[in-house]
Amino acid sequence: MRAELIDGKAIAATIRDEVAVEVAALTARGVVPGLTVVLVGDDPASATYVGAKEKASVAAGMHGETIRLPATTTQAELLALVERLNADPAVHGILVQMPLPRHIDPDTVIRHISPDKDVDGFHPVNVGKLLIGHTDGFVSCTPAGVIELLVRSGVDTRGAEAVVVGRSNIVGKPMAALLVQGRAGGDATVTVCHSRTRDLAAHTRRADILIAAIGRAEMITGDMIKPGAVVIDVGMNSVADASRASGRRLCGDVHFESAVQVASKITPVPGGVGPMTIALLLRNTVQAAARTLERASAAVG
Ligand code: GUN
């Protein structure tokens, strides 16, 4: 039997509707949530992502702004901009699009963003809060989106064997931290595999929930999947395809046609995890705006 598709597009649309309701409530209280995206250079893929983020934030009723800087921008100039945005009360969320030009150190930039405005969840303070289990930080949008996909598709993570393939700071590591936490969408037994893992397939075949976040096209094949497993494909790879007018097609880290025969549920690429990332970014921005009100009322007493 073919696996059921997890419709990330539909689930993301539901979350965006929920966000729009919260935006309206905050706006009525005098706070319009604001997201500022900073793009340095002219990488075409980044330009597309950034445009989608601005469009989605405006569609949710938020204030969305994109600051485009030339590739020649110095690190000092970028840090000065981040500091200005940190101090601007109309900006609740700051996102500096990665990758940055080679002469700018991404970690230095991330550390300059106020943790209270770091809606990407990349700042060490927010990563630390996630690991400890504190809920007043921001969680990286893609792994947070994966948890939403699991919970909203009725996948019980409690006690499940979850295998994460990939150990990036943006997906693999926070993904493992979320799956192991003692909350809804957590309580799993988590294994993290990576490029040095011996016998990858021996691990993936044990997984009740398999998360592929390696960045290698169609690397996880059906024979590496336990029958009935839930498969979440975080991969977004552009590969050559002569049958397409563009000459390319988008594919995941999972070989879909073989995996769909073995899994019980699976995310497609595109239309799975991808749309969730922006939805969770909007949710983080609304949370950032709501917290400014909470802090203001706590200060009044
Ligand atoms: N580049 C690709 N994905 C992301 C993301 O989620 N956040 C940032 N800041 N840059 C990215």
PDB file of C-alpha atoms and ligand atoms in Angstrom:
ATOM      1  CA  MET A   1       0.000   0.000   0.000  1.00  0.00           C
ATOM      2  CA  ARG A   2       1.240   3.493  -0.786  1.00  0.00           C
ATOM      3  CA  ALA A   3       1.970   5.772   2.136  1.00  0.00           C
ATOM      4  CA  GLU A   4      -0.427   8.557   3.038  1.00  0.00           C
ATOM      5  CA  LEU A   5       0.916  11.981   2.043  1.00  0.00           C
ATOM      6  CA  ILE A   6       1.458  14.547   4.789  1.00  0.00           C
ATOM      7  CA  ASP A   7       0.184  17.753   3.190  1.00  0.00           C
ATOM      8  CA  GLY A   8       2.562  20.445   4.408  1.00  0.00           C
ATOM      9  CA  LYS A   9       0.932  23.059   2.215  1.00  0.00           C
ATOM     10  CA  ALA A  10      -2.460  22.563   3.871  1.00  0.00           C
ATOM     11  CA  ILE A  11      -1.047  22.378   7.414  1.00  0.00           C
ATOM     12  CA  ALA A  12       1.049  25.509   6.795  1.00  0.00           C
ATOM     13  CA  ALA A  13      -2.066  27.325   5.523  1.00  0.00           C
ATOM     14  CA  THR A  14      -3.879  26.429   8.762  1.00  0.00           C
ATOM     15  CA  ILE A  15      -0.992  27.789  10.845  1.00  0.00           C
ATOM     16  CA  ARG A  16      -0.883  30.965   8.760  1.00  0.00           C
ATOM     17  CA  ASP A  17      -4.626  31.444   9.396  1.00  0.00           C
ATOM     18  CA  GLU A  18      -4.009  30.983  13.138  1.00  0.00           C
ATOM     19  CA  VAL A  19      -1.192  33.524  12.954  1.00  0.00           C
ATOM     20  CA  ALA A  20      -3.431  36.035  11.129  1.00  0.00           C
ATOM     21  CA  VAL A  21      -5.959  35.823  13.999  1.00  0.00           C
ATOM     22  CA  GLU A  22      -3.193  36.557  16.537  1.00  0.00           C
ATOM     23  CA  VAL A  23      -1.878  39.413  14.376  1.00  0.00           C
ATOM     24  CA  ALA A  24      -5.358  40.982  14.344  1.00  0.00           C
ATOM     25  CA  ALA A  25      -5.625  40.673  18.146  1.00  0.00           C
ATOM     26  CA  LEU A  26      -2.193  42.273  18.674  1.00  0.00           C
ATOM     27  CA  THR A  27      -2.963  45.017  16.153  1.00  0.00           C
ATOM     28  CA  ALA A  28      -6.154  45.804  18.083  1.00  0.00           C
ATOM     29  CA  ARG A  29      -3.952  46.281  21.153  1.00  0.00           C
ATOM     30  CA  GLY A  30      -1.731  48.726  19.252  1.00  0.00           C
ATOM     31  CA  VAL A  31       1.112  46.371  18.262  1.00  0.00           C
ATOM     32  CA  VAL A  32       1.495  45.462  14.581  1.00  0.00           C
ATOM     33  CA  PRO A  33       3.972  42.551  14.473  1.00  0.00           C
ATOM     34  CA  GLY A  34       6.933  43.497  12.285  1.00  0.00           C
ATOM     35  CA  LEU A  35       9.451  41.245  10.539  1.00  0.00           C
ATOM     36  CA  THR A  36      12.586  42.665   8.927  1.00  0.00           C
ATOM     37  CA  VAL A  37      14.549  40.400   6.603  1.00  0.00           C
ATOM     38  CA  VAL A  38      18.073  41.383   5.627  1.00  0.00           C
ATOM     39  CA  LEU A  39      19.515  40.074   2.367  1.00  0.00           C
ATOM     40  CA  VAL A  40      23.175  40.694   1.565  1.00  0.00           C
ATOM     41  CA  GLY A  41      24.221  40.065  -2.036  1.00  0.00           C
ATOM     42  CA  ASP A  42      22.247  38.753  -4.985  1.00  0.00           C
ATOM     43  CA  ASP A  43      22.083  34.972  -4.609  1.00  0.00           C
ATOM     44  CA  PRO A  44      18.979  34.130  -6.715  1.00  0.00           C
ATOM     45  CA  ALA A  45      17.719  31.324  -4.422  1.00  0.00           C
ATOM     46  CA  SER A  46      18.027  33.606  -1.365  1.00  0.00           C
ATOM     47  CA  ALA A  47      16.221  36.400  -3.224  1.00  0.00           C
ATOM     48  CA  THR A  48      13.312  34.011  -3.910  1.00  0.00           C
ATOM     49  CA  TYR A  49      13.119  32.851  -0.257  1.00  0.00           C
ATOM     50  CA  VAL A  50      13.285  36.423   1.036  1.00  0.00           C
ATOM     51  CA  GLY A  51      10.518  37.576  -1.324  1.00  0.00           C
ATOM     52  CA  ALA A  52       8.309  34.701  -0.114  1.00  0.00           C
ATOM     53  CA  LYS A  53       8.927  35.644   3.536  1.00  0.00           C
ATOM     54  CA  GLU A  54       7.979  39.279   2.989  1.00  0.00           C
ATOM     55  CA  LYS A  55       4.860  38.320   0.994  1.00  0.00           C
ATOM     56  CA  ALA A  56       3.703  35.843   3.652  1.00  0.00           C
ATOM     57  CA  SER A  57       4.208  38.308   6.506  1.00  0.00           C
ATOM     58  CA  VAL A  58       2.191  41.002   4.712  1.00  0.00           C
ATOM     59  CA  ALA A  59      -0.542  38.437   3.857  1.00  0.00           C
ATOM     60  CA  ALA A  60      -0.820  37.612   7.582  1.00  0.00           C
ATOM     61  CA  GLY A  61      -1.411  41.320   8.345  1.00  0.00           C
ATOM     62  CA  MET A  62       2.087  41.943   9.687  1.00  0.00           C
ATOM     63  CA  HIS A  63       4.537  44.640   8.749  1.00  0.00           C
ATOM     64  CA  GLY A  64       7.053  42.966   6.443  1.00  0.00           C
ATOM     65  CA  GLU A  65      10.181  44.734   5.284  1.00  0.00           C
ATOM     66  CA  THR A  66      13.202  43.520   3.318  1.00  0.00           C
ATOM     67  CA  ILE A  67      16.494  45.383   3.455  1.00  0.00           C
ATOM     68  CA  ARG A  68      18.653  44.506   0.448  1.00  0.00           C
ATOM     69  CA  LEU A  69      22.358  45.260   0.754  1.00  0.00           C
ATOM     70  CA  PRO A  70      25.093  44.879  -1.885  1.00  0.00           C
ATOM     71  CA  ALA A  71      27.504  41.912  -1.712  1.00  0.00           C
ATOM     72  CA  THR A  72      30.275  44.426  -0.947  1.00  0.00           C
ATOM     73  CA  THR A  73      28.675  45.339   2.413  1.00  0.00           C
ATOM     74  CA  THR A  74      31.269  45.039   5.174  1.00  0.00           C
ATOM     75  CA  GLN A  75      30.706  43.024   8.333  1.00  0.00           C
ATOM     76  CA  ALA A  76      30.874  46.262  10.365  1.00  0.00           C
ATOM     77  CA  GLU A  77      28.115  47.806   8.225  1.00  0.00           C
ATOM     78  CA  LEU A  78      25.912  44.741   8.650  1.00  0.00           C
ATOM     79  CA  LEU A  79      26.481  44.680  12.429  1.00  0.00           C
ATOM     80  CA  ALA A  80      25.590  48.381  12.612  1.00  0.00           C
ATOM     81  CA  LEU A  81      22.325  47.657  10.777  1.00  0.00           C
ATOM     82  CA  VAL A  82      21.526  44.757  13.126  1.00  0.00           C
ATOM     83  CA  GLU A  83      22.114  47.045  16.110  1.00  0.00           C
ATOM     84  CA  ARG A  84      19.781  49.662  14.638  1.00  0.00           C
ATOM     85  CA  LEU A  85      17.082  46.993  14.138  1.00  0.00           C
ATOM     86  CA  ASN A  86      17.652  45.661  17.673  1.00  0.00           C
ATOM     87  CA  ALA A  87      16.838  49.159  18.987  1.00  0.00           C
ATOM     88  CA  ASP A  88      13.790  49.755  16.738  1.00  0.00           C
ATOM     89  CA  PRO A  89      10.558  49.063  18.682  1.00  0.00           C
ATOM     90  CA  ALA A  90       8.569  48.559  15.431  1.00  0.00           C
ATOM     91  CA  VAL A  91      10.796  45.589  14.512  1.00  0.00           C
ATOM     92  CA  HIS A  92       9.864  42.457  16.468  1.00  0.00           C
ATOM     93  CA  GLY A  93      11.661  39.880  14.343  1.00  0.00           C
ATOM     94  CA  ILE A  94      15.018  40.115  12.549  1.00  0.00           C
ATOM     95  CA  LEU A  95      16.145  37.528  10.014  1.00  0.00           C
ATOM     96  CA  VAL A  96      19.495  37.799   8.263  1.00  0.00           C
ATOM     97  CA  GLN A  97      19.269  35.491   5.265  1.00  0.00           C
ATOM     98  CA  MET A  98      22.007  32.852   5.002  1.00  0.00           C
ATOM     99  CA  PRO A  99      24.372  32.191   3.346  1.00  0.00           C
ATOM    100  CA  LEU A 100      26.221  35.487   3.744  1.00  0.00           C
ATOM    101  CA  PRO A 101      29.095  36.568   1.471  1.00  0.00           C
ATOM    102  CA  ARG A 102      32.362  34.859   2.444  1.00  0.00           C
ATOM    103  CA  HIS A 103      33.922  37.948   4.068  1.00  0.00           C
ATOM    104  CA  ILE A 104      31.155  38.062   6.724  1.00  0.00           C
ATOM    105  CA  ASP A 105      31.204  35.613   9.645  1.00  0.00           C
ATOM    106  CA  PRO A 106      27.646  34.276  10.141  1.00  0.00           C
ATOM    107  CA  ASP A 107      28.193  33.400  13.824  1.00  0.00           C
ATOM    108  CA  THR A 108      29.267  36.954  14.643  1.00  0.00           C
ATOM    109  CA  VAL A 109      26.154  38.317  12.941  1.00  0.00           C
ATOM    110  CA  ILE A 110      23.846  35.829  14.684  1.00  0.00           C
ATOM    111  CA  ARG A 111      25.358  36.730  18.082  1.00  0.00           C
ATOM    112  CA  HIS A 112      24.625  40.422  17.424  1.00  0.00           C
ATOM    113  CA  ILE A 113      20.893  39.874  16.883  1.00  0.00           C
ATOM    114  CA  SER A 114      18.948  40.424  20.101  1.00  0.00           C
ATOM    115  CA  PRO A 115      17.802  36.975  21.309  1.00  0.00           C
ATOM    116  CA  ASP A 116      14.344  38.553  21.826  1.00  0.00           C
ATOM    117  CA  LYS A 117      14.164  39.333  18.077  1.00  0.00           C
ATOM    118  CA  ASP A 118      15.958  36.224  16.785  1.00  0.00           C
ATOM    119  CA  VAL A 119      12.911  34.657  15.099  1.00  0.00           C
ATOM    120  CA  ASP A 120      15.229  32.220  13.278  1.00  0.00           C
ATOM    121  CA  GLY A 121      16.120  30.674  16.653  1.00  0.00           C
ATOM    122  CA  PHE A 122      19.829  30.661  15.717  1.00  0.00           C
ATOM    123  CA  HIS A 123      21.226  32.746  18.632  1.00  0.00           C
ATOM    124  CA  PRO A 124      23.114  30.671  21.252  1.00  0.00           C
ATOM    125  CA  VAL A 125      20.676  31.895  23.949  1.00  0.00           C
ATOM    126  CA  ASN A 126      17.725  30.464  22.024  1.00  0.00           C
ATOM    127  CA  VAL A 127      19.562  27.245  21.162  1.00  0.00           C
ATOM    128  CA  GLY A 128      20.398  26.861  24.875  1.00  0.00           C
ATOM    129  CA  LYS A 129      16.787  27.467  25.915  1.00  0.00           C
ATOM    130  CA  LEU A 130      15.634  24.793  23.470  1.00  0.00           C
ATOM    131  CA  LEU A 131      18.095  22.276  24.877  1.00  0.00           C
ATOM    132  CA  ILE A 132      17.106  23.019  28.478  1.00  0.00           C
ATOM    133  CA  GLY A 133      13.404  22.881  27.597  1.00  0.00           C
ATOM    134  CA  HIS A 134      12.551  26.513  28.368  1.00  0.00           C
ATOM    135  CA  THR A 135       9.615  27.668  26.257  1.00  0.00           C
ATOM    136  CA  ASP A 136      10.335  31.411  26.246  1.00  0.00           C
ATOM    137  CA  GLY A 137      12.936  31.236  23.445  1.00  0.00           C
ATOM    138  CA  PHE A 138      12.604  30.820  19.692  1.00  0.00           C
ATOM    139  CA  VAL A 139      13.004  27.471  17.961  1.00  0.00           C
ATOM    140  CA  SER A 140      14.554  27.163  14.504  1.00  0.00           C
ATOM    141  CA  CYS A 141      11.630  27.250  12.048  1.00  0.00           C
ATOM    142  CA  THR A 142      12.245  24.098   9.984  1.00  0.00           C
ATOM    143  CA  PRO A 143      12.544  21.613  12.884  1.00  0.00           C
ATOM    144  CA  ALA A 144       9.651  23.359  14.676  1.00  0.00           C
ATOM    145  CA  GLY A 145       7.671  22.903  11.451  1.00  0.00           C
ATOM    146  CA  VAL A 146       8.502  19.195  11.364  1.00  0.00           C
ATOM    147  CA  ILE A 147       7.125  18.761  14.902  1.00  0.00           C
ATOM    148  CA  GLU A 148       3.922  20.558  13.836  1.00  0.00           C
ATOM    149  CA  LEU A 149       3.606  18.225  10.837  1.00  0.00           C
ATOM    150  CA  LEU A 150       3.944  15.180  13.099  1.00  0.00           C
ATOM    151  CA  VAL A 151       1.541  16.419  15.783  1.00  0.00           C
ATOM    152  CA  ARG A 152      -1.098  17.687  13.341  1.00  0.00           C
ATOM    153  CA  SER A 153      -0.930  14.434  11.328  1.00  0.00           C
ATOM    154  CA  GLY A 154      -1.651  12.417  14.470  1.00  0.00           C
ATOM    155  CA  VAL A 155       1.802  10.797  14.676  1.00  0.00           C
ATOM    156  CA  ASP A 156       2.512   9.662  18.232  1.00  0.00           C
ATOM    157  CA  THR A 157       6.144  10.418  18.968  1.00  0.00           C
ATOM    158  CA  ARG A 158       6.044   9.178  22.567  1.00  0.00           C
ATOM    159  CA  GLY A 159       8.442   6.277  23.037  1.00  0.00           C
ATOM    160  CA  ALA A 160       8.995   6.058  19.256  1.00  0.00           C
ATOM    161  CA  GLU A 161      12.387   5.371  17.717  1.00  0.00           C
ATOM    162  CA  ALA A 162      13.215   8.599  15.893  1.00  0.00           C
ATOM    163  CA  VAL A 163      16.245   8.738  13.629  1.00  0.00           C
ATOM    164  CA  VAL A 164      17.498  12.112  12.383  1.00  0.00           C
ATOM    165  CA  VAL A 165      19.913  11.953   9.449  1.00  0.00           C
ATOM    166  CA  GLY A 166      21.947  15.175   9.459  1.00  0.00           C
ATOM    167  CA  ARG A 167      23.537  17.190  12.268  1.00  0.00           C
ATOM    168  CA  SER A 168      23.345  20.803  11.073  1.00  0.00           C
ATOM    169  CA  ASN A 169      22.820  23.597  13.584  1.00  0.00           C
ATOM    170  CA  ILE A 170      19.727  24.726  11.666  1.00  0.00           C
ATOM    171  CA  VAL A 171      17.910  21.384  11.352  1.00  0.00           C
ATOM    172  CA  GLY A 172      19.541  18.188  12.643  1.00  0.00           C
ATOM    173  CA  LYS A 173      20.622  19.291  16.130  1.00  0.00           C
ATOM    174  CA  PRO A 174      17.477  21.289  17.048  1.00  0.00           C
ATOM    175  CA  MET A 175      15.365  18.502  15.525  1.00  0.00           C
ATOM    176  CA  ALA A 176      16.920  15.984  17.929  1.00  0.00           C
ATOM    177  CA  ALA A 177      16.443  18.390  20.870  1.00  0.00           C
ATOM    178  CA  LEU A 178      12.738  18.814  20.049  1.00  0.00           C
ATOM    179  CA  LEU A 179      12.065  15.096  19.590  1.00  0.00           C
ATOM    180  CA  VAL A 180      13.651  14.253  22.935  1.00  0.00           C
ATOM    181  CA  GLN A 181      11.871  16.963  24.987  1.00  0.00           C
ATOM    182  CA  GLY A 182       9.206  15.856  27.463  1.00  0.00           C
ATOM    183  CA  ARG A 183       6.239  17.456  25.659  1.00  0.00           C
ATOM    184  CA  ALA A 184       3.754  16.878  22.841  1.00  0.00           C
ATOM    185  CA  GLY A 185       5.732  16.005  19.735  1.00  0.00           C
ATOM    186  CA  GLY A 186       8.606  14.805  21.917  1.00  0.00           C
ATOM    187  CA  ASP A 187       9.356  11.890  24.269  1.00  0.00           C
ATOM    188  CA  ALA A 188      10.986   9.976  21.405  1.00  0.00           C
ATOM    189  CA  THR A 189      14.146   7.889  21.637  1.00  0.00           C
ATOM    190  CA  VAL A 190      16.443   9.814  19.322  1.00  0.00           C
ATOM    191  CA  THR A 191      19.425   8.774  17.211  1.00  0.00           C
ATOM    192  CA  VAL A 192      21.354  11.356  15.177  1.00  0.00           C
ATOM    193  CA  CYS A 193      23.218  10.018  12.134  1.00  0.00           C
ATOM    194  CA  HIS A 194      25.756  11.958  10.062  1.00  0.00           C
ATOM    195  CA  SER A 195      28.470  11.607   7.450  1.00  0.00           C
ATOM    196  CA  ARG A 196      30.686   9.568   9.823  1.00  0.00           C
ATOM    197  CA  THR A 197      27.952   7.151  10.880  1.00  0.00           C
ATOM    198  CA  ARG A 198      28.902   3.524  10.283  1.00  0.00           C
ATOM    199  CA  ASP A 199      26.171   1.506   8.549  1.00  0.00           C
ATOM    200  CA  LEU A 200      23.598   4.259   8.135  1.00  0.00           C
ATOM    201  CA  ALA A 201      20.932   1.841   6.854  1.00  0.00           C
ATOM    202  CA  ALA A 202      21.124  -0.244  10.062  1.00  0.00           C
ATOM    203  CA  HIS A 203      20.009   2.877  11.966  1.00  0.00           C
ATOM    204  CA  THR A 204      17.399   4.144   9.507  1.00  0.00           C
ATOM    205  CA  ARG A 205      15.771   0.688   9.334  1.00  0.00           C
ATOM    206  CA  ARG A 206      15.048   0.867  13.075  1.00  0.00           C
ATOM    207  CA  ALA A 207      13.227   4.202  12.780  1.00  0.00           C
ATOM    208  CA  ASP A 208       9.510   4.547  13.478  1.00  0.00           C
ATOM    209  CA  ILE A 209      10.017   8.202  12.538  1.00  0.00           C
ATOM    210  CA  LEU A 210      12.749   8.993  10.028  1.00  0.00           C
ATOM    211  CA  ILE A 211      13.817  12.606   9.439  1.00  0.00           C
ATOM    212  CA  ALA A 212      16.076  13.125   6.413  1.00  0.00           C
ATOM    213  CA  ALA A 213      18.028  16.395   6.578  1.00  0.00           C
ATOM    214  CA  ILE A 214      21.316  15.647   4.866  1.00  0.00           C
ATOM    215  CA  GLY A 215      21.137  17.803   1.757  1.00  0.00           C
ATOM    216  CA  ARG A 216      21.914  14.935  -0.635  1.00  0.00           C
ATOM    217  CA  ALA A 217      19.404  14.192  -3.372  1.00  0.00           C
ATOM    218  CA  GLU A 218      17.407  10.951  -2.947  1.00  0.00           C
ATOM    219  CA  MET A 219      19.980   9.369  -0.639  1.00  0.00           C
ATOM    220  CA  ILE A 220      17.420   7.561   1.542  1.00  0.00           C
ATOM    221  CA  THR A 221      15.922   4.730  -0.490  1.00  0.00           C
ATOM    222  CA  GLY A 222      12.960   2.469   0.262  1.00  0.00           C
ATOM    223  CA  ASP A 223      15.173  -0.440   1.372  1.00  0.00           C
ATOM    224  CA  MET A 224      16.546   1.778   4.172  1.00  0.00           C
ATOM    225  CA  ILE A 225      13.076   2.355   5.646  1.00  0.00           C
ATOM    226  CA  LYS A 226      11.198   0.219   8.178  1.00  0.00           C
ATOM    227  CA  PRO A 227       7.783  -0.871   6.846  1.00  0.00           C
ATOM    228  CA  GLY A 228       5.118   1.472   8.291  1.00  0.00           C
ATOM    229  CA  ALA A 229       7.576   4.219   9.278  1.00  0.00           C
ATOM    230  CA  VAL A 230       6.716   7.908   9.099  1.00  0.00           C
ATOM    231  CA  VAL A 231       9.180   9.632   6.762  1.00  0.00           C
ATOM    232  CA  ILE A 232       9.820  13.382   6.876  1.00  0.00           C
ATOM    233  CA  ASP A 233      11.948  14.733   4.040  1.00  0.00           C
ATOM    234  CA  VAL A 234      13.632  18.075   4.814  1.00  0.00           C
ATOM    235  CA  GLY A 235      15.756  17.993   1.649  1.00  0.00           C
ATOM    236  CA  MET A 236      15.428  20.608  -1.114  1.00  0.00           C
ATOM    237  CA  ASN A 237      17.811  19.656  -3.901  1.00  0.00           C
ATOM    238  CA  SER A 238      17.771  20.920  -7.438  1.00  0.00           C
ATOM    239  CA  VAL A 239      18.774  18.148  -9.862  1.00  0.00           C
ATOM    240  CA  ALA A 240      19.123  17.977 -13.649  1.00  0.00           C
ATOM    241  CA  ASP A 241      15.995  16.683 -15.429  1.00  0.00           C
ATOM    242  CA  ALA A 242      15.942  16.799 -19.227  1.00  0.00           C
ATOM    243  CA  SER A 243      12.172  16.116 -19.280  1.00  0.00           C
ATOM    244  CA  ARG A 244      11.442  19.516 -17.677  1.00  0.00           C
ATOM    245  CA  ALA A 245      11.322  22.779 -19.612  1.00  0.00           C
ATOM    246  CA  SER A 246      13.647  24.329 -17.019  1.00  0.00           C
ATOM    247  CA  GLY A 247      16.054  21.367 -17.321  1.00  0.00           C
ATOM    248  CA  ARG A 248      15.910  20.907 -13.510  1.00  0.00           C
ATOM    249  CA  ARG A 249      13.572  19.561 -10.855  1.00  0.00           C
ATOM    250  CA  LEU A 250      13.349  19.853  -7.093  1.00  0.00           C
ATOM    251  CA  CYS A 251      13.764  16.663  -5.078  1.00  0.00           C
ATOM    252  CA  GLY A 252      14.236  15.684  -1.468  1.00  0.00           C
ATOM    253  CA  ASP A 253      16.821  13.653   0.428  1.00  0.00           C
ATOM    254  CA  VAL A 254      14.446  10.667   0.161  1.00  0.00           C
ATOM    255  CA  HIS A 255      13.950   8.635  -3.006  1.00  0.00           C
ATOM    256  CA  PHE A 256      10.199   9.220  -3.030  1.00  0.00           C
ATOM    257  CA  GLU A 257       9.005   6.464  -5.384  1.00  0.00           C
ATOM    258  CA  SER A 258      10.686   3.648  -3.439  1.00  0.00           C
ATOM    259  CA  ALA A 259       9.974   5.162  -0.002  1.00  0.00           C
ATOM    260  CA  VAL A 260       6.259   5.694  -0.660  1.00  0.00           C
ATOM    261  CA  GLN A 261       5.861   1.890  -1.113  1.00  0.00           C
ATOM    262  CA  VAL A 262       7.231   1.173   2.387  1.00  0.00           C
ATOM    263  CA  ALA A 263       6.307   4.094   4.658  1.00  0.00           C
ATOM    264  CA  SER A 264       2.900   4.652   6.301  1.00  0.00           C
ATOM    265  CA  LYS A 265       3.096   8.453   5.979  1.00  0.00           C
ATOM    266  CA  ILE A 266       5.508  10.593   3.991  1.00  0.00           C
ATOM    267  CA  THR A 267       6.058  14.261   3.137  1.00  0.00           C
ATOM    268  CA  PRO A 268       6.368  15.139  -0.568  1.00  0.00           C
ATOM    269  CA  VAL A 269       8.967  17.534  -1.989  1.00  0.00           C
ATOM    270  CA  PRO A 270       7.811  20.147  -2.789  1.00  0.00           C
ATOM    271  CA  GLY A 271       4.729  20.637  -0.589  1.00  0.00           C
ATOM    272  CA  GLY A 272       5.907  18.949   2.612  1.00  0.00           C
ATOM    273  CA  VAL A 273       8.327  20.596   5.037  1.00  0.00           C
ATOM    274  CA  GLY A 274       9.077  23.618   2.792  1.00  0.00           C
ATOM    275  CA  PRO A 275       5.841  25.576   3.353  1.00  0.00           C
ATOM    276  CA  MET A 276       6.082  24.945   7.118  1.00  0.00           C
ATOM    277  CA  THR A 277       9.305  26.936   7.527  1.00  0.00           C
ATOM    278  CA  ILE A 278       7.680  30.255   6.577  1.00  0.00           C
ATOM    279  CA  ALA A 279       4.549  29.485   8.632  1.00  0.00           C
ATOM    280  CA  LEU A 280       6.699  28.915  11.740  1.00  0.00           C
ATOM    281  CA  LEU A 281       8.711  32.069  11.015  1.00  0.00           C
ATOM    282  CA  LEU A 282       5.461  34.052  11.084  1.00  0.00           C
ATOM    283  CA  ARG A 283       4.434  32.344  14.321  1.00  0.00           C
ATOM    284  CA  ASN A 284       7.786  33.185  15.923  1.00  0.00           C
ATOM    285  CA  THR A 285       7.401  36.834  14.861  1.00  0.00           C
ATOM    286  CA  VAL A 286       3.923  37.061  16.394  1.00  0.00           C
ATOM    287  CA  GLN A 287       5.321  35.523  19.583  1.00  0.00           C
ATOM    288  CA  ALA A 288       8.115  38.115  19.605  1.00  0.00           C
ATOM    289  CA  ALA A 289       5.554  40.906  19.283  1.00  0.00           C
ATOM    290  CA  ALA A 290       3.298  39.418  21.990  1.00  0.00           C
ATOM    291  CA  ARG A 291       6.255  39.197  24.374  1.00  0.00           C
ATOM    292  CA  THR A 292       6.928  42.936  24.030  1.00  0.00           C
ATOM    293  CA  LEU A 293       3.407  43.522  25.403  1.00  0.00           C
ATOM    294  CA  GLU A 294       3.998  41.010  28.218  1.00  0.00           C
ATOM    295  CA  ARG A 295       7.269  42.711  29.129  1.00  0.00           C
ATOM    296  CA  ALA A 296       5.604  46.141  29.035  1.00  0.00           C
ATOM    297  CA  SER A 297       2.790  45.048  31.370  1.00  0.00           C
ATOM    298  CA  ALA A 298       5.286  43.307  33.712  1.00  0.00           C
ATOM    299  CA  ALA A 299       7.297  46.556  33.865  1.00  0.00           C
ATOM    300  CA  VAL A 300       4.145  48.528  34.806  1.00  0.00           C
ATOM    301  CA  GLY A 301       3.480  45.918  37.503  1.00  0.00           C
TER     302      GLY A 301
HETATM  303  N1  GUN B   1      18.730  30.314   4.415  1.00  0.00           N
HETATM  304  C1  GUN B   1      18.025  29.185   4.105  1.00  0.00           C
HETATM  305  N2  GUN B   1      17.119  28.921   5.063  1.00  0.00           N
HETATM  306  C2  GUN B   1      17.235  29.907   5.998  1.00  0.00           C
HETATM  307  C3  GUN B   1      16.564  30.186   7.216  1.00  0.00           C
HETATM  308  O1  GUN B   1      15.664  29.457   7.669  1.00  0.00           O
HETATM  309  N3  GUN B   1      16.981  31.306   7.880  1.00  0.00           N
HETATM  310  C4  GUN B   1      17.974  32.108   7.416  1.00  0.00           C
HETATM  311  N4  GUN B   1      18.305  33.178   8.151  1.00  0.00           N
HETATM  312  N5  GUN B   1      18.619  31.869   6.290  1.00  0.00           N
HETATM  313  C5  GUN B   1      18.250  30.772   5.585  1.00  0.00           C
END
